[in-house]
Amino acid sequence: MYDVRTIAPSTTGTNSSVIDLRSDTVTRPSDAMREAMASAEVGDDVYGDDPTVHRLEDTAAQMLGKEAGLLVPSGTQSNLIALLTHCGRGEEYISGQTYHIAYYEAGGAAVLGGISPWHLPVGPRHEVTAEAVEHAIKADDIHHPVTRLVCLENTAYGHVQDQHVVERIAAVAREKGLSLHLDGARLMNASVKSGNKAADLAAPFDTVSLCLSKGLGAPVGSILCGSHAFINRARRNRKMVGGGMRQAGVLAAAGLYALENNIERLAEDHRRASELAAIFGAYEEMGVDESRLETNMLFLTPRPEIVADLKSHFQQSGIILSGKAPTMRLVTHLDIDDLSLEKIASVLAAYFDRAQR
Ligand SMILES: *Cc1c(COP(=O)(O)O)cnc(C)c1O
């Protein structure tokens, strides 16, 4: 684990000397985003009085092709509220074994909602198939939970999901009367990469969750979108789980800034991830897996005996790498620029020079 105290703190990404490749969540709000936050018009959003929150919710809903939006503190809470709103106790949702909902949300839907999970194995691009979904939907039988919902993820581990497959899954689910939720934490990466509008990617789903605090560069926040009726019910669940926030316009202003300024530029993150693949791929020992690179995440599996040494070599130069052994994940984002790439390349070259001596 890296120790934050060894690294100088900084306010914005632009004056940070640290190159942090752990995640696209590490971005610091830019000066322009901070100005938007400082000058935000606010009110008490639990009373429905915050105009900036309303603007953000409406803007996001429109981008995602849904009627209404709901600002929530995190992507985890957004998915939880979606599940609580779609499903009742003893009902079941179907998702993929590696998905965030299944693996990284502490089982919240089961713990807090009594909602039964059914997690399907995923393919190499973290996809589930329409056949597997169909097979998992339970018959009407007193032995079974009542299947209510299918949850997909896009991007999943950086992979843009095949929209034809998504549509086939949606057709299967609809046929059986199920609803669909999309964990689109990084949906804008999928949109920019595929050239499809986010609203088109979200169209097969009743609800979609988008993170503002990842590649889009906001400090906090996710948006859950769906029909007016759904979002009204979700608003009560948000209050129940403690997600009602007061002068949240300060945060919403950052989210609006992110949606207005930081979507198109995700293409730069994707380009820089490809460049990182070339930089690390020049060394066979790095075990770069180009087949897993589609957006802003590069996975590599270095020879196990060098991992610890490699990480500490980079850390000494102010470059933070992460990922559990054996596979490391490098993520590009707003605070990684072309100069960062040059530095990474030279620090990597120095590592191998040193190793040869
Ligand atoms: C990060 C992430 C979330 C959760 O977002 P938090 O804001 O960290 O709670 C949900 N789903 C996916 C796919 C994510 O990558």
mmCIF file of C-alpha atoms and ligand atoms in Angstrom:
data_model
loop_
_atom_site.group_PDB
_atom_site.id
_atom_site.type_symbol
_atom_site.label_atom_id
_atom_site.label_comp_id
_atom_site.label_asym_id
_atom_site.label_seq_id
_atom_site.Cartn_x
_atom_site.Cartn_y
_atom_site.Cartn_z
ATOM 1 C CA MET A 1 0.000 0.000 0.000
ATOM 2 C CA TYR A 2 1.359 3.391 -0.833
ATOM 3 C CA ASP A 3 1.688 5.955 1.930
ATOM 4 C CA VAL A 4 0.058 9.312 1.103
ATOM 5 C CA ARG A 5 2.210 11.060 3.674
ATOM 6 C CA THR A 6 5.310 10.473 1.551
ATOM 7 C CA ILE A 7 3.818 12.533 -1.261
ATOM 8 C CA ALA A 8 3.389 16.301 -1.219
ATOM 9 C CA PRO A 9 -0.279 17.303 -1.113
ATOM 10 C CA SER A 10 -1.589 19.503 -3.861
ATOM 11 C CA THR A 11 -4.798 21.303 -4.667
ATOM 12 C CA THR A 12 -5.256 20.976 -8.395
ATOM 13 C CA GLY A 13 -3.974 18.407 -10.803
ATOM 14 C CA THR A 14 -2.097 20.973 -12.834
ATOM 15 C CA ASN A 15 0.342 21.848 -10.059
ATOM 16 C CA SER A 16 0.690 18.340 -8.733
ATOM 17 C CA SER A 17 4.075 16.760 -9.172
ATOM 18 C CA VAL A 18 2.680 13.296 -8.590
ATOM 19 C CA ILE A 19 1.669 11.031 -11.452
ATOM 20 C CA ASP A 20 -1.066 8.826 -10.046
ATOM 21 C CA LEU A 21 -2.112 5.937 -12.288
ATOM 22 C CA ARG A 22 -4.217 4.073 -9.715
ATOM 23 C CA SER A 23 -7.604 5.248 -10.967
ATOM 24 C CA ASP A 24 -9.440 8.023 -12.781
ATOM 25 C CA THR A 25 -11.016 8.899 -9.411
ATOM 26 C CA VAL A 26 -7.804 10.608 -8.216
ATOM 27 C CA THR A 27 -8.292 13.776 -10.280
ATOM 28 C CA ARG A 28 -8.366 17.057 -8.404
ATOM 29 C CA PRO A 29 -10.887 19.681 -9.445
ATOM 30 C CA SER A 30 -9.351 22.169 -11.877
ATOM 31 C CA ASP A 31 -9.255 25.893 -11.127
ATOM 32 C CA ALA A 32 -12.154 26.503 -13.544
ATOM 33 C CA MET A 33 -14.238 23.782 -11.882
ATOM 34 C CA ARG A 34 -13.494 25.266 -8.455
ATOM 35 C CA GLU A 35 -14.626 28.673 -9.712
ATOM 36 C CA ALA A 36 -17.896 27.149 -10.907
ATOM 37 C CA MET A 37 -18.350 25.570 -7.461
ATOM 38 C CA ALA A 38 -17.529 28.784 -5.619
ATOM 39 C CA SER A 39 -20.070 30.810 -7.578
ATOM 40 C CA ALA A 40 -22.861 28.191 -7.624
ATOM 41 C CA GLU A 41 -26.372 29.314 -6.801
ATOM 42 C CA VAL A 42 -27.601 27.019 -4.000
ATOM 43 C CA GLY A 43 -30.609 26.155 -1.839
ATOM 44 C CA ASP A 44 -31.628 23.280 0.424
ATOM 45 C CA ASP A 45 -31.963 20.339 -1.948
ATOM 46 C CA VAL A 46 -33.840 18.178 0.568
ATOM 47 C CA TYR A 47 -36.575 20.833 0.284
ATOM 48 C CA GLY A 48 -36.087 20.728 -3.495
ATOM 49 C CA ASP A 49 -34.763 24.285 -3.454
ATOM 50 C CA ASP A 50 -31.356 23.994 -5.088
ATOM 51 C CA PRO A 51 -31.438 25.359 -8.657
ATOM 52 C CA THR A 52 -27.970 24.082 -9.563
ATOM 53 C CA VAL A 53 -28.871 20.537 -8.525
ATOM 54 C CA HIS A 54 -32.001 20.770 -10.693
ATOM 55 C CA ARG A 55 -29.943 21.965 -13.653
ATOM 56 C CA LEU A 56 -27.479 19.104 -13.231
ATOM 57 C CA GLU A 57 -30.230 16.491 -12.870
ATOM 58 C CA ASP A 58 -32.044 17.794 -15.962
ATOM 59 C CA THR A 59 -28.872 18.075 -18.032
ATOM 60 C CA ALA A 60 -27.752 14.541 -17.158
ATOM 61 C CA ALA A 61 -31.213 13.073 -17.766
ATOM 62 C CA GLN A 62 -31.331 14.701 -21.179
ATOM 63 C CA MET A 63 -27.851 13.418 -22.113
ATOM 64 C CA LEU A 64 -28.851 9.919 -21.059
ATOM 65 C CA GLY A 65 -32.239 10.057 -22.795
ATOM 66 C CA LYS A 66 -34.280 9.678 -19.604
ATOM 67 C CA GLU A 67 -37.041 11.804 -18.097
ATOM 68 C CA ALA A 68 -35.451 12.635 -14.766
ATOM 69 C CA GLY A 69 -32.214 12.498 -12.780
ATOM 70 C CA LEU A 70 -31.185 12.252 -9.137
ATOM 71 C CA LEU A 71 -27.872 13.498 -7.741
ATOM 72 C CA VAL A 72 -26.362 11.071 -5.234
ATOM 73 C CA PRO A 73 -23.055 11.087 -3.343
ATOM 74 C CA SER A 74 -21.499 8.006 -4.965
ATOM 75 C CA GLY A 75 -21.848 5.376 -7.649
ATOM 76 C CA THR A 76 -22.281 2.713 -4.997
ATOM 77 C CA GLN A 77 -25.231 4.547 -3.483
ATOM 78 C CA SER A 78 -26.673 5.156 -6.937
ATOM 79 C CA ASN A 79 -26.681 1.424 -7.712
ATOM 80 C CA LEU A 80 -28.061 0.635 -4.244
ATOM 81 C CA ILE A 81 -30.918 3.115 -4.635
ATOM 82 C CA ALA A 82 -31.653 1.735 -8.100
ATOM 83 C CA LEU A 83 -31.846 -1.816 -6.730
ATOM 84 C CA LEU A 84 -33.966 -0.769 -3.736
ATOM 85 C CA THR A 85 -36.337 1.012 -6.087
ATOM 86 C CA HIS A 86 -36.582 -1.764 -8.681
ATOM 87 C CA CYS A 87 -36.776 -4.746 -6.307
ATOM 88 C CA GLY A 88 -38.512 -5.676 -3.063
ATOM 89 C CA ARG A 89 -37.447 -8.144 -0.367
ATOM 90 C CA GLY A 90 -37.125 -11.677 -1.662
ATOM 91 C CA GLU A 91 -36.861 -10.534 -5.238
ATOM 92 C CA GLU A 92 -33.817 -11.188 -7.376
ATOM 93 C CA TYR A 93 -31.501 -9.311 -9.711
ATOM 94 C CA ILE A 94 -29.183 -10.840 -12.297
ATOM 95 C CA SER A 95 -25.748 -9.364 -13.035
ATOM 96 C CA GLY A 96 -22.172 -10.463 -13.833
ATOM 97 C CA GLN A 97 -19.751 -11.993 -11.323
ATOM 98 C CA THR A 98 -17.068 -9.352 -11.845
ATOM 99 C CA TYR A 99 -19.397 -6.352 -11.916
ATOM 100 C CA HIS A 100 -19.094 -3.572 -9.381
ATOM 101 C CA ILE A 101 -22.556 -4.336 -8.009
ATOM 102 C CA ALA A 102 -21.556 -7.944 -7.426
ATOM 103 C CA TYR A 103 -18.034 -7.532 -6.145
ATOM 104 C CA TYR A 104 -17.318 -4.030 -4.848
ATOM 105 C CA GLU A 105 -20.456 -2.846 -3.079
ATOM 106 C CA ALA A 106 -20.256 -4.929 0.104
ATOM 107 C CA GLY A 107 -23.377 -6.851 -0.870
ATOM 108 C CA GLY A 108 -25.456 -3.750 -0.125
ATOM 109 C CA ALA A 109 -28.571 -4.806 -2.022
ATOM 110 C CA ALA A 110 -28.751 -8.083 -0.080
ATOM 111 C CA VAL A 111 -27.755 -6.572 3.274
ATOM 112 C CA LEU A 112 -29.962 -3.502 3.154
ATOM 113 C CA GLY A 113 -32.711 -4.511 0.747
ATOM 114 C CA GLY A 114 -33.147 -8.262 1.175
ATOM 115 C CA ILE A 115 -32.588 -8.487 -2.570
ATOM 116 C CA SER A 116 -31.228 -11.775 -3.806
ATOM 117 C CA PRO A 117 -28.212 -11.645 -6.162
ATOM 118 C CA TRP A 118 -27.643 -13.996 -9.120
ATOM 119 C CA HIS A 119 -24.235 -13.383 -10.644
ATOM 120 C CA LEU A 120 -23.411 -14.871 -14.024
ATOM 121 C CA PRO A 121 -19.908 -15.815 -15.200
ATOM 122 C CA VAL A 122 -18.521 -13.231 -17.629
ATOM 123 C CA GLY A 123 -16.563 -13.587 -20.866
ATOM 124 C CA PRO A 124 -13.117 -12.138 -21.667
ATOM 125 C CA ARG A 125 -14.571 -8.670 -22.232
ATOM 126 C CA HIS A 126 -16.631 -8.924 -19.042
ATOM 127 C CA GLU A 127 -19.764 -9.542 -21.077
ATOM 128 C CA VAL A 128 -22.697 -11.739 -20.141
ATOM 129 C CA THR A 129 -24.704 -13.468 -22.847
ATOM 130 C CA ALA A 130 -28.415 -13.279 -23.601
ATOM 131 C CA GLU A 131 -28.560 -17.090 -23.342
ATOM 132 C CA ALA A 132 -27.098 -17.055 -19.820
ATOM 133 C CA VAL A 133 -29.497 -14.311 -18.745
ATOM 134 C CA GLU A 134 -32.468 -16.187 -20.176
ATOM 135 C CA HIS A 135 -31.382 -19.379 -18.433
ATOM 136 C CA ALA A 136 -31.016 -17.535 -15.099
ATOM 137 C CA ILE A 137 -34.532 -16.086 -15.078
ATOM 138 C CA LYS A 138 -36.521 -18.156 -12.590
ATOM 139 C CA ALA A 139 -39.826 -19.794 -13.371
ATOM 140 C CA ASP A 140 -42.866 -18.855 -11.282
ATOM 141 C CA ASP A 141 -42.397 -21.498 -8.581
ATOM 142 C CA ILE A 142 -42.666 -21.157 -4.789
ATOM 143 C CA HIS A 143 -39.108 -22.477 -4.419
ATOM 144 C CA HIS A 144 -37.519 -19.548 -6.278
ATOM 145 C CA PRO A 145 -36.948 -15.893 -5.637
ATOM 146 C CA VAL A 146 -38.915 -13.695 -8.018
ATOM 147 C CA THR A 147 -36.546 -12.450 -10.726
ATOM 148 C CA ARG A 148 -37.159 -8.741 -11.185
ATOM 149 C CA LEU A 149 -34.142 -7.012 -12.723
ATOM 150 C CA VAL A 150 -31.103 -7.391 -14.975
ATOM 151 C CA CYS A 151 -28.062 -5.162 -14.233
ATOM 152 C CA LEU A 152 -25.321 -4.662 -16.803
ATOM 153 C CA GLU A 153 -22.133 -2.556 -16.723
ATOM 154 C CA ASN A 154 -20.586 -0.338 -19.450
ATOM 155 C CA THR A 155 -17.682 0.138 -19.671
ATOM 156 C CA ALA A 156 -16.792 -2.998 -17.754
ATOM 157 C CA TYR A 157 -13.102 -3.043 -16.789
ATOM 158 C CA GLY A 158 -12.535 -0.597 -19.630
ATOM 159 C CA HIS A 159 -14.376 -2.717 -22.205
ATOM 160 C CA VAL A 160 -17.118 -1.132 -24.304
ATOM 161 C CA GLN A 161 -19.988 -3.585 -24.322
ATOM 162 C CA ASP A 162 -21.335 -4.802 -27.673
ATOM 163 C CA GLN A 163 -24.609 -2.922 -28.122
ATOM 164 C CA HIS A 164 -26.158 -5.742 -30.187
ATOM 165 C CA VAL A 165 -25.603 -8.134 -27.291
ATOM 166 C CA VAL A 166 -26.995 -5.559 -24.848
ATOM 167 C CA GLU A 167 -30.101 -5.229 -27.020
ATOM 168 C CA ARG A 168 -30.555 -9.004 -27.161
ATOM 169 C CA ILE A 169 -30.302 -9.220 -23.378
ATOM 170 C CA ALA A 170 -32.834 -6.407 -23.066
ATOM 171 C CA ALA A 171 -35.221 -8.214 -25.421
ATOM 172 C CA VAL A 172 -34.959 -11.416 -23.354
ATOM 173 C CA ALA A 173 -35.547 -9.469 -20.136
ATOM 174 C CA ARG A 174 -38.537 -7.550 -21.539
ATOM 175 C CA GLU A 175 -40.101 -10.738 -22.834
ATOM 176 C CA LYS A 176 -40.098 -12.031 -19.235
ATOM 177 C CA GLY A 177 -41.366 -8.758 -17.808
ATOM 178 C CA LEU A 178 -38.098 -7.770 -16.130
ATOM 179 C CA SER A 179 -36.631 -4.282 -15.752
ATOM 180 C CA LEU A 180 -33.080 -3.284 -16.707
ATOM 181 C CA HIS A 181 -30.508 -1.140 -14.910
ATOM 182 C CA LEU A 182 -27.189 -0.003 -16.365
ATOM 183 C CA ASP A 183 -24.214 0.675 -14.127
ATOM 184 C CA GLY A 184 -22.756 3.261 -16.492
ATOM 185 C CA ALA A 185 -20.154 4.626 -14.087
ATOM 186 C CA ARG A 186 -17.910 5.134 -17.141
ATOM 187 C CA LEU A 187 -20.630 5.226 -19.805
ATOM 188 C CA MET A 188 -19.145 8.415 -21.297
ATOM 189 C CA ASN A 189 -15.917 6.525 -22.018
ATOM 190 C CA ALA A 190 -18.000 3.954 -23.891
ATOM 191 C CA SER A 191 -19.823 6.706 -25.768
ATOM 192 C CA VAL A 192 -16.675 8.580 -26.815
ATOM 193 C CA LYS A 193 -14.894 5.367 -27.793
ATOM 194 C CA SER A 194 -17.763 3.888 -29.823
ATOM 195 C CA GLY A 195 -19.039 7.138 -31.299
ATOM 196 C CA ASN A 196 -22.546 6.258 -30.079
ATOM 197 C CA LYS A 197 -24.548 8.785 -28.102
ATOM 198 C CA ALA A 198 -24.786 8.018 -24.394
ATOM 199 C CA ALA A 199 -28.574 8.177 -24.762
ATOM 200 C CA ASP A 200 -28.452 5.437 -27.408
ATOM 201 C CA LEU A 201 -26.261 3.217 -25.231
ATOM 202 C CA ALA A 202 -28.687 3.773 -22.326
ATOM 203 C CA ALA A 203 -31.840 3.330 -24.423
ATOM 204 C CA PRO A 204 -32.392 -0.397 -23.687
ATOM 205 C CA PHE A 205 -32.393 0.323 -19.924
ATOM 206 C CA ASP A 206 -35.059 1.694 -17.596
ATOM 207 C CA THR A 207 -32.425 3.300 -15.389
ATOM 208 C CA VAL A 208 -28.794 4.278 -15.700
ATOM 209 C CA SER A 209 -26.176 5.414 -13.213
ATOM 210 C CA LEU A 210 -23.302 7.688 -14.287
ATOM 211 C CA CYS A 211 -20.283 8.674 -12.161
ATOM 212 C CA LEU A 212 -19.205 12.320 -12.268
ATOM 213 C CA SER A 213 -16.192 11.625 -10.059
ATOM 214 C CA LYS A 214 -14.225 9.346 -12.396
ATOM 215 C CA GLY A 215 -12.927 10.358 -15.825
ATOM 216 C CA LEU A 216 -15.205 13.408 -15.833
ATOM 217 C CA GLY A 217 -13.156 14.962 -13.052
ATOM 218 C CA ALA A 218 -15.730 16.087 -10.453
ATOM 219 C CA PRO A 219 -14.763 15.618 -6.799
ATOM 220 C CA VAL A 220 -17.994 13.892 -5.734
ATOM 221 C CA GLY A 221 -21.193 12.564 -7.195
ATOM 222 C CA SER A 222 -23.144 10.242 -9.413
ATOM 223 C CA ILE A 223 -26.431 10.670 -11.233
ATOM 224 C CA LEU A 224 -29.196 8.092 -11.362
ATOM 225 C CA CYS A 225 -31.591 8.595 -14.285
ATOM 226 C CA GLY A 226 -34.943 7.060 -15.182
ATOM 227 C CA SER A 227 -38.620 7.876 -15.573
ATOM 228 C CA HIS A 228 -40.269 10.601 -13.471
ATOM 229 C CA ALA A 229 -42.193 7.960 -11.524
ATOM 230 C CA PHE A 230 -39.049 5.911 -10.843
ATOM 231 C CA ILE A 231 -36.961 8.895 -9.754
ATOM 232 C CA ASN A 232 -39.721 10.068 -7.390
ATOM 233 C CA ARG A 233 -39.603 6.694 -5.640
ATOM 234 C CA ALA A 234 -35.790 6.675 -5.759
ATOM 235 C CA ARG A 235 -35.743 10.082 -4.056
ATOM 236 C CA ARG A 236 -37.399 8.544 -0.998
ATOM 237 C CA ASN A 237 -34.856 5.704 -0.973
ATOM 238 C CA ARG A 238 -32.034 8.239 -1.254
ATOM 239 C CA LYS A 239 -33.359 9.934 1.898
ATOM 240 C CA MET A 240 -33.655 6.554 3.599
ATOM 241 C CA VAL A 241 -30.002 5.645 2.992
ATOM 242 C CA GLY A 242 -28.827 9.075 4.101
ATOM 243 C CA GLY A 243 -28.049 10.540 0.693
ATOM 244 C CA GLY A 244 -30.225 13.657 0.942
ATOM 245 C CA MET A 245 -27.817 16.602 0.812
ATOM 246 C CA ARG A 246 -28.507 20.252 1.611
ATOM 247 C CA GLN A 247 -26.653 22.984 -0.344
ATOM 248 C CA ALA A 248 -25.554 20.341 -2.821
ATOM 249 C CA GLY A 249 -25.412 22.903 -5.624
ATOM 250 C CA VAL A 250 -21.755 23.398 -4.738
ATOM 251 C CA LEU A 251 -21.180 19.796 -5.820
ATOM 252 C CA ALA A 252 -23.689 19.925 -8.658
ATOM 253 C CA ALA A 253 -21.816 22.882 -10.157
ATOM 254 C CA ALA A 254 -18.735 20.675 -10.425
ATOM 255 C CA GLY A 255 -20.856 17.962 -12.051
ATOM 256 C CA LEU A 256 -22.325 20.408 -14.566
ATOM 257 C CA TYR A 257 -18.860 21.695 -15.362
ATOM 258 C CA ALA A 258 -17.759 18.089 -15.901
ATOM 259 C CA LEU A 259 -20.633 17.289 -18.272
ATOM 260 C CA GLU A 260 -20.103 20.509 -20.221
ATOM 261 C CA ASN A 261 -16.315 20.370 -20.515
ATOM 262 C CA ASN A 262 -14.856 16.953 -19.810
ATOM 263 C CA ILE A 263 -16.648 14.426 -22.017
ATOM 264 C CA GLU A 264 -15.082 14.914 -25.462
ATOM 265 C CA ARG A 265 -11.614 15.025 -23.956
ATOM 266 C CA LEU A 266 -11.964 11.418 -22.730
ATOM 267 C CA ALA A 267 -10.593 10.576 -26.203
ATOM 268 C CA GLU A 268 -7.263 11.975 -24.976
ATOM 269 C CA ASP A 269 -7.291 9.581 -22.036
ATOM 270 C CA HIS A 270 -7.900 6.720 -24.464
ATOM 271 C CA ARG A 271 -5.035 7.855 -26.703
ATOM 272 C CA ARG A 272 -2.703 8.162 -23.724
ATOM 273 C CA ALA A 273 -3.631 4.690 -22.487
ATOM 274 C CA SER A 274 -2.582 3.369 -25.922
ATOM 275 C CA GLU A 275 0.668 5.266 -25.617
ATOM 276 C CA LEU A 276 1.240 3.746 -22.189
ATOM 277 C CA ALA A 277 0.677 0.329 -23.775
ATOM 278 C CA ALA A 278 3.432 1.097 -26.276
ATOM 279 C CA ILE A 279 5.773 2.403 -23.560
ATOM 280 C CA PHE A 280 5.351 -0.651 -21.314
ATOM 281 C CA GLY A 281 4.902 -3.031 -24.262
ATOM 282 C CA ALA A 282 8.475 -2.293 -25.383
ATOM 283 C CA TYR A 283 9.588 -4.530 -22.489
ATOM 284 C CA GLU A 284 8.465 -8.125 -22.696
ATOM 285 C CA GLU A 285 8.893 -8.483 -18.908
ATOM 286 C CA MET A 286 5.975 -6.067 -18.437
ATOM 287 C CA GLY A 287 3.402 -8.510 -19.802
ATOM 288 C CA VAL A 288 1.231 -5.872 -21.457
ATOM 289 C CA ASP A 289 -2.155 -7.232 -22.485
ATOM 290 C CA GLU A 290 -3.176 -5.131 -25.493
ATOM 291 C CA SER A 291 -6.318 -7.179 -25.980
ATOM 292 C CA ARG A 292 -7.732 -5.694 -22.780
ATOM 293 C CA LEU A 293 -7.140 -2.085 -23.780
ATOM 294 C CA GLU A 294 -10.176 -0.314 -25.207
ATOM 295 C CA THR A 295 -10.587 2.923 -23.277
ATOM 296 C CA ASN A 296 -8.554 4.363 -20.394
ATOM 297 C CA MET A 297 -7.412 1.218 -18.577
ATOM 298 C CA LEU A 298 -4.267 -0.730 -19.325
ATOM 299 C CA PHE A 299 -3.708 -4.101 -17.687
ATOM 300 C CA LEU A 300 -0.279 -5.653 -17.381
ATOM 301 C CA THR A 301 1.088 -8.705 -15.683
ATOM 302 C CA PRO A 302 4.817 -8.151 -15.087
ATOM 303 C CA ARG A 303 7.066 -11.048 -14.169
ATOM 304 C CA PRO A 304 6.090 -11.664 -10.527
ATOM 305 C CA GLU A 305 9.603 -11.307 -9.121
ATOM 306 C CA ILE A 306 9.927 -7.703 -10.323
ATOM 307 C CA VAL A 307 6.528 -6.277 -9.276
ATOM 308 C CA ALA A 308 7.441 -4.996 -5.812
ATOM 309 C CA ASP A 309 10.753 -3.551 -6.976
ATOM 310 C CA LEU A 310 9.109 -1.925 -10.000
ATOM 311 C CA LYS A 311 6.447 -0.260 -7.873
ATOM 312 C CA SER A 312 8.957 1.121 -5.421
ATOM 313 C CA HIS A 313 11.223 2.349 -8.248
ATOM 314 C CA PHE A 314 8.275 4.282 -9.690
ATOM 315 C CA GLN A 315 7.162 5.504 -6.289
ATOM 316 C CA GLN A 316 10.597 7.022 -5.670
ATOM 317 C CA SER A 317 10.076 9.087 -8.820
ATOM 318 C CA GLY A 318 6.600 10.206 -7.725
ATOM 319 C CA ILE A 319 4.688 7.786 -9.935
ATOM 320 C CA ILE A 320 2.033 5.667 -8.263
ATOM 321 C CA LEU A 321 1.155 2.298 -9.778
ATOM 322 C CA SER A 322 -1.448 0.014 -8.322
ATOM 323 C CA GLY A 323 -3.288 -3.210 -8.827
ATOM 324 C CA LYS A 324 -3.199 -6.407 -6.905
ATOM 325 C CA ALA A 325 -0.519 -8.833 -7.993
ATOM 326 C CA PRO A 326 -0.194 -10.413 -10.431
ATOM 327 C CA THR A 327 -2.106 -8.020 -12.689
ATOM 328 C CA MET A 328 -1.597 -4.267 -12.470
ATOM 329 C CA ARG A 329 -4.048 -1.682 -13.762
ATOM 330 C CA LEU A 330 -2.882 1.687 -15.074
ATOM 331 C CA VAL A 331 -5.591 4.296 -15.617
ATOM 332 C CA THR A 332 -5.289 7.544 -17.566
ATOM 333 C CA HIS A 333 -7.285 10.646 -16.630
ATOM 334 C CA LEU A 334 -7.449 14.457 -16.622
ATOM 335 C CA ASP A 335 -4.307 14.871 -14.533
ATOM 336 C CA ILE A 336 -2.129 12.716 -16.813
ATOM 337 C CA ASP A 337 -0.735 14.727 -19.722
ATOM 338 C CA ASP A 338 1.831 14.096 -22.438
ATOM 339 C CA LEU A 339 4.661 15.256 -20.171
ATOM 340 C CA SER A 340 3.559 12.646 -17.629
ATOM 341 C CA LEU A 341 3.946 10.004 -20.337
ATOM 342 C CA GLU A 342 7.465 11.188 -21.136
ATOM 343 C CA LYS A 343 8.394 10.958 -17.478
ATOM 344 C CA ILE A 344 6.885 7.485 -17.155
ATOM 345 C CA ALA A 345 8.848 6.328 -20.228
ATOM 346 C CA SER A 346 12.124 7.637 -18.849
ATOM 347 C CA VAL A 347 11.553 6.204 -15.368
ATOM 348 C CA LEU A 348 10.771 2.836 -16.933
ATOM 349 C CA ALA A 349 13.878 2.999 -19.125
ATOM 350 C CA ALA A 350 15.951 3.843 -16.038
ATOM 351 C CA TYR A 351 14.506 0.815 -14.259
ATOM 352 C CA PHE A 352 15.802 -1.507 -16.967
ATOM 353 C CA ASP A 353 19.168 0.298 -17.284
ATOM 354 C CA ARG A 354 19.622 -0.183 -13.566
ATOM 355 C CA ALA A 355 18.551 -3.818 -13.760
ATOM 356 C CA GLN A 356 21.157 -4.511 -16.440
ATOM 357 C CA ARG A 357 24.006 -3.062 -14.460
HETATM 358 C C1 LIG B 1 -16.504 3.242 -9.324
HETATM 359 C C2 LIG B 1 -17.650 2.422 -9.787
HETATM 360 C C3 LIG B 1 -18.850 2.407 -9.065
HETATM 361 C C4 LIG B 1 -19.011 3.076 -7.726
HETATM 362 O O1 LIG B 1 -18.711 4.394 -7.650
HETATM 363 P P1 LIG B 1 -18.249 5.046 -6.247
HETATM 364 O O2 LIG B 1 -18.527 6.492 -6.497
HETATM 365 O O3 LIG B 1 -16.813 4.706 -6.104
HETATM 366 O O4 LIG B 1 -19.100 4.471 -5.177
HETATM 367 C C5 LIG B 1 -19.882 1.659 -9.564
HETATM 368 N N1 LIG B 1 -19.757 0.969 -10.715
HETATM 369 C C6 LIG B 1 -18.629 0.954 -11.438
HETATM 370 C C7 LIG B 1 -18.567 0.174 -12.699
HETATM 371 C C8 LIG B 1 -17.532 1.676 -10.996
HETATM 372 O O5 LIG B 1 -16.400 1.662 -11.708
#
